[in-house]
Structures are given as structure tokens and as C-alpha cells.
Amino acid sequence: MSDGHGHDHAHDDETADDVRPRVRALQSLLIEKGFVSTDAIDEVIASYEHDVGPMNGARVVARAWTDPAFKRQLLEDADAALEAFDFDVGVQHIDVKENTDAVHNAVVCTLCSCYPWSLLGLPPTWYKTPAYRSRMVREPRAVLSEFGLDLDAETDVNVWDSSSEIRYMVLPQRPSGTEDLDGDELAALVTRNAMIGVERLPRTASDGGVTEPGQFGDPGASLSELTGEERPTFEAPWQARGFAVAVALYDDGAGFEWSAFQERLIDAVEATAPSAYADDAETTYYEQWCEALERLVVERDVLDTDAIDERAAEFAAGDRTAEEFVEGFRGH
Ligand code: FE
């Protein structure tokens, strides 16, 4: 396929042929109308590709492991505690849930894909699938077991359902035998999946060679039916563009509340048959995202459907080049 990512399912191509010009049309019309700028879109993409990721959360966890006052504040008022860090937490509230011997916490968004972006980056594909969203609430132990985490019957499991208002992160337990490690070394032990709560870090150094960062978070330890290789942040430019336009619309203070976008995303997710994810879950997800974006701007009378159709047709026919092509996108 033309964007050179090396997997060419028919579904992928057909969908992308449909969606690509439409996303370009949305972006170009919104730029013309002054609702978003090319710079803002570029910035969103660059930040998610390069700066925002699970390392932010890992640094927070390492600090909590070594600084009891910080940990107390983190658990009581994460928004305030996170001000000590140099990354932008965004406007969603963060709530951190601590794992103990007696309690295991895990995070889900049952309706769509809410996730603590500023701490963990964008969610993995499986997090966005209907199987994880519904089963994690219904049968968390079974799902955790598919991730390779078998909890004792005595351990309580709390599953936290994220929303547009509150994004949860799990504070994993510190492995013992790590007393001599510094903050960076501790952060290197923390995995994304442990902060989502679908795995636990080894309990002791002897359990898993805690001094060798990198051996945790085996990417194979994911929902068996959904196992996929680790992916780049965005698989295709249109996905990056659709994502970034929605975020930039909201960040730029153009008067859009995130919840307005999210409601439409939830509608789009609900209208999607679970089988649609089987072929290419990322494509399906970003299709929903772009559909929500279009519905938002149409329903708010920012753009009308005819203008979007017309502009999309121009892009599809090659009559209009993507002059607003997002710079700096990986490999393009
Ligand atoms: Fe959500």
C-alpha cells in the first residue's frame, strides 16, 4: 500500500481510501477557517511521536517509590503532585491507584479509549478493543490471566473505568532488592502494562533479575486473542492527522470541550460491530475517531457536509494536493 507500512489487508486499503481524503478535507477546511493551525497539528503529532509515553509514568512511579511524601500526595491529589514534573498533564484529572499485596488495580475505559495520555502516551491497540473494554469489567481475573497475571483468590481486584474527566494510572509495587537503584534505574523497571494494571512487576530481585531492565513487559504477555507486535504511535499519516486535528481543536481554545468530542466517539464506537476490529483494530478505531470529529464540527455548524464532501472529492481525485501535509511524520 502506498504509505509503505507493509501490511496490505484489503480492508485497510479500502478504508484508508475512503477516510484519507475525508481527513484531509476536514483538516484543510478547519485550517482555512482558522479553527486549527498547521503548527498546532504538527506539534500534537510530534509530541505524541517523540515526547509523550510511558516513560513519564515510570518516572512518577520511581519518585513515589523513593519519596513517601510525594507518594502520599500522588495518591491524594495526583494533579497537584504531578506539577513537580516537566511534562504537561493536560486538563483531565489524574487519579493514581496503589497496588498492595491485598489489592490489585487495573484500568479500562468501557465506552471508548480514555487513558492517561500524559503519563502513558497513547493506549495500545488491545486497550481500545471491545473484548478488553467489556471483559475487563465482567471477568477481570480471566482477562488478567490471559495477560499472564494469575492473582490469588485473596487479592481484591479493583477495575477503574476511565472517563473524559478522570484518567487512572496504577502505582505498581516496588520490587524488593532494588534499594540501591537510583531514580532512573527504578523507572527503567516500570512497564506500561504494570501502570495499566494488566501485569505486576516481579516481587523480588531474585524473581526476575530486577537489575536487568527490559526483561519485564514481555510484549507477548497480552490478551491472547489480540496479541500484536508493538506498534509505532500512529500506523498511517491519516490516523495521526485525524487524531491531531481533534486534539488541536480542543487545545487551541476554539471552544470545543473534550466531552463533546468524546460523546460522539462513544456513539461511533457503539455503532461498530465487534467483528470490525478483527481485521485491523487501529484502522477501525481511527475511523471512529474521524467520524466523531466530522460529526462534531458539522453539528456545531463549523463545517457543512457538502463542503467536506466536495473537498474530499478534490483530494481523492488528486485535484488538490495535501499542501497542509503534516511535516515530520515518521517516514514521510
Ligand atoms: Fe474513553
mmCIF file of N, CA and C and ligand atoms in Angstrom, residues 109 112-114 262, ligand 1:
data_model
loop_
_atom_site.group_PDB
_atom_site.id
_atom_site.type_symbol
_atom_site.label_atom_id
_atom_site.label_comp_id
_atom_site.label_asym_id
_atom_site.label_seq_id
_atom_site.Cartn_x
_atom_site.Cartn_y
_atom_site.Cartn_z
ATOM 1 N N CYS A 109 -11.328 1.724 29.855
ATOM 2 C CA CYS A 109 -12.385 2.671 29.511
ATOM 3 C C CYS A 109 -13.435 1.847 28.799
ATOM 4 N N CYS A 112 -14.983 3.958 25.461
ATOM 5 C CA CYS A 112 -14.158 4.261 24.287
ATOM 6 C C CYS A 112 -12.707 3.944 24.585
ATOM 7 N N SER A 113 -11.914 4.917 24.923
ATOM 8 C CA SER A 113 -10.481 4.655 24.993
ATOM 9 C C SER A 113 -9.776 5.624 25.925
ATOM 10 N N CYS A 114 -10.471 6.236 26.875
ATOM 11 C CA CYS A 114 -9.847 7.217 27.759
ATOM 12 C C CYS A 114 -8.678 6.566 28.485
ATOM 13 N N GLN A 262 -15.848 13.426 22.856
ATOM 14 C CA GLN A 262 -15.877 12.071 23.398
ATOM 15 C C GLN A 262 -17.257 11.426 23.273
HETATM 16 FE FE FE B 1 -12.994 6.533 26.762
#
